[in-house]
Short mmCIF file of C-alpha atoms and ligand atoms in Angstrom, two decimals:
data_model
loop_
_atom_site.label_atom_id
_atom_site.label_comp_id
_atom_site.label_asym_id
_atom_site.label_seq_id
_atom_site.Cartn_x
_atom_site.Cartn_y
_atom_site.Cartn_z
CA MET A 297 6.31 87.79 11.43
CA ASP A 298 9.88 86.63 12.04
CA THR A 299 10.04 83.70 9.65
CA LEU A 300 12.62 80.99 10.34
CA ILE A 301 11.61 78.32 7.82
CA LYS A 302 9.71 78.68 4.59
CA VAL A 303 8.94 75.53 2.64
CA GLU A 304 7.80 76.13 -0.90
CA ASN A 305 6.17 73.57 -3.16
CA LEU A 306 8.26 70.75 -1.65
CA ARG A 307 8.20 67.42 -3.45
CA VAL A 308 9.60 64.02 -2.64
CA SER A 309 8.83 61.02 -4.81
CA TYR A 310 9.97 57.45 -4.40
CA PRO A 311 10.04 54.83 -7.10
CA VAL A 312 7.76 51.91 -6.33
CA ALA A 313 8.59 48.44 -7.47
CA GLY A 314 5.66 46.88 -9.19
CA GLY A 315 4.22 45.74 -12.42
CA LEU A 316 4.99 42.47 -14.10
CA PHE A 317 8.61 41.34 -13.83
CA GLY A 318 9.49 44.57 -12.03
CA ARG A 319 8.56 46.66 -15.03
CA GLY A 320 6.06 49.44 -15.05
CA GLY A 321 6.91 50.52 -11.51
CA GLY A 322 5.55 54.01 -10.89
CA VAL A 323 6.35 56.59 -8.27
CA VAL A 324 4.73 57.48 -4.98
CA ASN A 325 4.53 61.21 -4.39
CA ALA A 326 5.22 61.03 -0.66
CA VAL A 327 5.33 64.84 -0.47
CA ASP A 328 3.35 66.42 -3.25
CA GLY A 329 3.79 70.19 -3.42
CA VAL A 330 3.82 71.23 0.22
CA SER A 331 4.22 74.89 1.30
CA PHE A 332 4.30 76.40 4.78
CA GLU A 333 6.11 78.89 7.01
CA ILE A 334 7.19 78.67 10.62
CA SER A 335 8.10 81.73 12.68
CA ARG A 336 10.87 81.86 15.22
CA GLY A 337 9.71 80.56 18.60
CA GLU A 338 6.59 78.94 17.20
CA ILE A 339 5.41 75.33 17.52
CA VAL A 340 3.59 74.27 14.36
CA GLY A 341 1.85 70.90 14.21
CA LEU A 342 1.74 68.54 11.25
CA VAL A 343 -1.00 65.96 11.58
CA GLY A 344 -2.24 63.15 9.38
CA GLU A 345 -2.76 59.40 9.28
CA SER A 346 0.06 56.95 8.81
CA GLY A 347 1.47 57.14 5.29
CA SER A 348 0.31 60.71 4.64
CA GLY A 349 3.88 62.02 4.18
CA LYS A 350 4.61 63.68 7.54
CA THR A 351 7.92 61.95 8.25
CA THR A 352 9.10 62.44 4.70
CA THR A 353 8.35 66.18 4.97
CA GLY A 354 10.46 66.40 8.14
CA ARG A 355 13.25 64.33 6.65
CA ALA A 356 13.28 66.37 3.44
CA ILE A 357 13.89 69.56 5.42
CA ILE A 358 17.13 68.09 6.78
CA ARG A 359 17.86 66.33 3.51
CA LEU A 360 17.42 62.82 4.80
CA ALA A 361 14.78 62.34 2.10
CA PRO A 362 15.54 63.09 -1.56
CA VAL A 363 13.98 66.43 -2.52
CA SER A 364 12.71 66.22 -6.08
CA GLY A 365 11.33 69.75 -6.27
CA GLY A 366 10.71 72.96 -4.37
CA SER A 367 12.68 74.86 -1.76
CA VAL A 368 13.34 74.90 1.96
CA PHE A 369 14.36 78.44 2.86
CA TYR A 370 16.15 78.95 6.17
CA PHE A 371 16.16 82.56 7.36
CA ASN A 372 18.86 84.40 9.22
CA GLY A 373 17.59 87.95 9.60
CA LYS A 374 17.06 89.18 6.06
CA ASP A 375 19.26 86.49 4.52
CA LYS A 376 17.72 83.26 3.42
CA THR A 377 19.31 80.07 2.17
CA ASP A 378 17.60 77.34 0.18
CA LEU A 379 18.70 74.22 2.05
CA ALA A 380 17.51 72.02 -0.80
CA ALA A 381 20.02 73.67 -3.17
CA LEU A 382 23.13 73.32 -0.98
CA SER A 383 26.00 70.89 -1.39
CA LYS A 384 26.58 68.46 1.45
CA ARG A 385 29.46 70.57 2.72
CA GLU A 386 27.44 73.79 2.57
CA PHE A 387 24.59 72.09 4.41
CA PHE A 388 26.75 70.96 7.37
CA PRO A 389 26.40 74.15 9.50
CA PHE A 390 22.62 74.07 9.02
CA ARG A 391 22.51 70.47 10.17
CA LYS A 392 23.62 71.78 13.56
CA LYS A 393 20.81 74.34 13.66
CA ILE A 394 18.14 71.72 12.89
CA GLN A 395 17.83 68.60 15.03
CA MET A 396 15.31 65.77 15.15
CA VAL A 397 13.53 63.98 17.97
CA PHE A 398 12.25 60.56 16.98
CA GLN A 399 9.24 58.46 17.90
CA ASP A 400 10.81 55.44 19.43
CA PRO A 401 13.18 56.47 22.20
CA PHE A 402 14.36 52.89 22.62
CA ASN A 403 15.30 52.10 19.06
CA SER A 404 16.90 55.47 18.50
CA LEU A 405 19.27 55.11 21.48
CA ASP A 406 22.21 52.72 21.24
CA PRO A 407 21.68 50.20 24.09
CA ARG A 408 25.44 49.68 24.54
CA MET A 409 26.14 53.35 25.18
CA THR A 410 25.78 55.20 28.48
CA VAL A 411 23.69 58.36 28.41
CA PHE A 412 26.90 60.33 28.69
CA LYS A 413 28.26 58.71 25.52
CA ILE A 414 24.94 59.27 23.75
CA LEU A 415 25.05 62.98 24.59
CA CYS A 416 28.73 63.27 23.64
CA GLU A 417 28.13 62.00 20.09
CA PRO A 418 26.55 65.21 18.75
CA LEU A 419 28.89 67.34 20.91
CA ASP A 420 31.94 65.68 19.36
CA ILE A 421 30.71 66.40 15.84
CA TYR A 422 30.27 70.15 16.30
CA PHE A 423 32.31 71.26 19.32
CA LYS A 424 35.84 70.71 20.50
CA LEU A 425 35.35 70.14 24.21
CA ASP A 426 37.63 68.44 26.70
CA LYS A 427 36.26 65.68 28.91
CA LYS A 428 35.52 68.03 31.80
CA ALA A 429 33.59 70.49 29.62
CA LYS A 430 31.65 67.62 28.05
CA LEU A 431 30.69 66.31 31.47
CA LYS A 432 29.51 69.75 32.52
CA ARG A 433 27.45 70.18 29.36
CA ALA A 434 25.98 66.67 29.69
CA GLU A 435 24.96 67.40 33.30
CA GLU A 436 23.35 70.66 32.18
CA LEU A 437 21.41 68.79 29.49
CA MET A 438 20.16 66.20 31.99
CA GLU A 439 18.83 68.97 34.21
CA LEU A 440 17.29 70.77 31.26
CA VAL A 441 15.14 67.75 30.41
CA GLY A 442 14.28 66.89 34.02
CA LEU A 443 16.64 63.95 34.53
CA GLU A 444 19.04 63.31 37.39
CA PRO A 445 22.60 64.35 36.34
CA SER A 446 23.98 61.55 38.51
CA HIS A 447 22.29 59.04 36.14
CA LEU A 448 24.56 60.02 33.23
CA PHE A 449 26.50 56.77 33.36
CA ARG A 450 23.44 54.53 33.18
CA PHE A 451 22.32 52.69 30.06
CA PRO A 452 19.07 53.32 28.14
CA HIS A 453 17.36 50.16 29.45
CA GLU A 454 17.66 51.48 32.99
CA PHE A 455 15.21 54.28 32.16
CA SER A 456 11.44 54.31 31.60
CA GLY A 457 9.94 55.12 28.17
CA GLY A 458 9.28 58.71 29.13
CA GLN A 459 12.78 59.12 30.54
CA ARG A 460 14.26 57.65 27.38
CA GLN A 461 12.37 60.23 25.34
CA ARG A 462 13.85 62.89 27.62
CA ILE A 463 17.29 61.51 26.70
CA GLY A 464 16.35 61.72 23.01
CA ILE A 465 15.35 65.35 23.53
CA ALA A 466 18.58 66.10 25.44
CA ARG A 467 20.59 64.60 22.58
CA ALA A 468 18.74 66.80 20.06
CA LEU A 469 19.38 69.89 22.21
CA ALA A 470 23.07 69.13 22.84
CA VAL A 471 24.32 71.26 19.95
CA GLU A 472 21.96 74.18 20.72
CA PRO A 473 19.71 73.93 17.67
CA GLU A 474 17.33 76.74 16.67
CA PHE A 475 14.79 74.42 15.12
CA ILE A 476 13.71 70.94 16.18
CA ILE A 477 11.59 68.51 14.22
CA CYS A 478 9.76 66.20 16.62
CA ASP A 479 8.48 63.20 14.68
CA GLU A 480 5.75 61.49 16.72
CA PRO A 481 7.72 62.06 19.94
CA VAL A 482 4.93 60.76 22.19
CA SER A 483 3.26 58.13 19.99
CA ALA A 484 5.11 55.23 21.61
CA LEU A 485 4.41 56.41 25.17
CA ASP A 486 1.61 55.71 27.65
CA VAL A 487 -1.06 58.42 27.62
CA SER A 488 -0.14 59.50 31.17
CA VAL A 489 3.47 60.04 30.12
CA GLN A 490 2.57 61.77 26.83
CA ALA A 491 1.40 64.90 28.67
CA GLN A 492 4.69 65.15 30.60
CA ILE A 493 6.75 65.05 27.41
CA ILE A 494 4.45 67.53 25.67
CA ASN A 495 4.79 69.90 28.62
CA LEU A 496 8.56 69.47 28.56
CA ILE A 497 8.76 70.39 24.86
CA SER A 498 6.48 73.35 25.53
CA ASP A 499 8.65 74.56 28.44
CA LEU A 500 11.85 74.13 26.43
CA ARG A 501 10.35 76.17 23.63
CA SER A 502 9.89 79.18 25.89
CA LYS A 503 13.10 78.66 27.85
CA LEU A 504 15.32 78.33 24.76
CA ASN A 505 13.18 80.25 22.23
CA LEU A 506 13.09 77.08 20.16
CA THR A 507 11.15 76.72 16.96
CA CYS A 508 9.46 73.37 16.45
CA LEU A 509 7.70 71.31 13.81
CA PHE A 510 5.66 68.83 15.82
CA ILE A 511 4.51 65.78 13.89
CA ALA A 512 1.84 63.38 15.17
CA HIS A 513 -1.10 61.33 13.95
CA ASP A 514 -3.23 62.26 16.99
CA ILE A 515 -4.89 65.62 16.33
CA ALA A 516 -5.70 66.10 20.05
CA VAL A 517 -2.00 65.88 20.91
CA VAL A 518 -1.12 68.35 18.17
CA GLU A 519 -3.88 70.76 19.21
CA HIS A 520 -2.55 70.73 22.75
CA ILE A 521 0.99 71.77 21.89
CA SER A 522 0.87 73.79 18.67
CA SER A 523 -0.30 77.33 18.01
CA ARG A 524 -0.99 76.51 14.35
CA MET A 525 -1.38 73.20 12.62
CA MET A 526 -1.42 71.70 9.16
CA VAL A 527 -3.41 68.66 8.15
CA MET A 528 -1.73 66.36 5.67
CA THR A 529 -3.06 63.51 3.56
CA GLU A 530 -1.68 61.81 0.48
CA GLY A 531 1.35 64.09 0.39
CA LYS A 532 -0.66 67.31 0.46
CA ILE A 533 -1.66 69.83 3.11
CA VAL A 534 -5.44 70.02 2.89
CA GLU A 535 -6.13 72.45 5.71
CA SER A 536 -4.12 74.68 8.02
CA GLY A 537 -4.79 77.36 10.58
CA VAL A 538 -4.81 78.32 14.24
CA SER A 539 -5.01 75.00 16.11
CA SER A 540 -7.96 75.79 18.37
CA GLU A 541 -10.02 77.24 15.50
CA LEU A 542 -9.18 74.43 13.14
CA CYS A 543 -10.20 71.81 15.70
CA SER A 544 -13.43 73.53 16.74
CA ASN A 545 -14.44 74.33 13.18
CA PRO A 546 -12.81 71.86 10.76
CA ARG A 547 -13.54 72.62 7.12
CA HIS A 548 -12.03 69.69 5.34
CA PRO A 549 -13.77 66.30 5.68
CA TYR A 550 -10.40 64.66 6.29
CA THR A 551 -9.79 66.93 9.31
CA ARG A 552 -13.21 65.99 10.62
CA ARG A 553 -12.27 62.34 10.30
CA LEU A 554 -9.11 62.89 12.34
CA ILE A 555 -11.14 64.61 15.06
CA ASP A 556 -13.68 61.75 15.09
CA ALA A 557 -10.81 59.30 15.46
CA VAL A 558 -9.74 60.79 18.82
CA PRO A 559 -10.90 58.46 21.59
CA LYS A 560 -13.43 60.10 23.89
CA PHE A 561 -13.22 59.45 27.62
P1 ADP B 836 3.87 59.30 7.62
O1 ADP B 836 5.06 59.76 8.37
O2 ADP B 836 2.80 60.33 7.52
O3 ADP B 836 3.34 58.01 8.16
P2 ADP B 836 5.73 58.78 5.47
O4 ADP B 836 6.34 60.09 5.16
O5 ADP B 836 6.52 57.84 6.29
O6 ADP B 836 4.29 59.01 6.11
O7 ADP B 836 5.39 58.03 4.11
C1 ADP B 836 4.69 58.67 3.04
C2 ADP B 836 4.66 57.72 1.86
O8 ADP B 836 5.97 57.59 1.31
C3 ADP B 836 4.18 56.32 2.16
O9 ADP B 836 3.43 55.85 1.07
C4 ADP B 836 5.47 55.55 2.30
O10 ADP B 836 5.27 54.20 1.98
C5 ADP B 836 6.36 56.23 1.30
N1 ADP B 836 7.79 56.17 1.67
C6 ADP B 836 8.34 56.76 2.76
N2 ADP B 836 9.67 56.53 2.81
C7 ADP B 836 9.96 55.78 1.71
C8 ADP B 836 11.19 55.23 1.18
N3 ADP B 836 12.36 55.41 1.80
N4 ADP B 836 11.10 54.52 0.03
C9 ADP B 836 9.93 54.37 -0.60
N5 ADP B 836 8.76 54.85 -0.16
C10 ADP B 836 8.76 55.56 0.97
MG1 MG B 837 5.85 59.01 10.18
#
């Protein structure tokens, strides 16, 4: 197995205000000793109800959530680096390798910026390209995600929800990441559009040999796209395995509950 990411006993806790007069506030263990591995080129799902700690797990990997314990090893051949132990400066090159796709394509795109500007933002951080090269790269990205390159100078509100999520994906791919964390990328979309975006992510995975952590609360969505999945509740992974097996033969009662929650048509 060609491991890319190995998370070991990851912990994130947040202080909670509470108690009389603000005293006696405890902590919430948003991520409570989580371990998993993802191989290169694999899509692994992370599923659980709202508040189970999925987003915090994703954010902790790219250090947007405060890691209070454990390690996030990033592999490069035989070498591995614990991302959680790096200084901000040391982490910078890894931040290019790992990009995020967010749930709400509208709120995560600046409405005053054209798509071209939106795509140039990450390019400007990591590459020195002249205007012509940027335009070429932006057009390539539009094609990659199934959008019309001639629409580069439109604004986010001129696109549908599904198209906006394609822009969000193009922005994540702009700097050629190895690993993408998709946090509920289809949860805000109509069911008919969800399948298109799932298929796009799936195609991009094989085209670009991407590795992906795919987060969602809908176990049917996760089963569809991921080869393996992990079920999370209250900051812990309670069950994991090959997606089809786990869904046809769930062992943990919580997994069964998630399966029962899927609407039947
Ligand atoms: P999920 O993505 O599965 O819905 P989250 O990771 O967003 O779950 O949240 C897990 C828990 O951590 C929740 O109880 C949430 O309230 C808490 N939490 C998340 N982010 C913060 C934060 N920045 N400050 C305090 N508590 C937080
Ligand atoms: Mg979340």
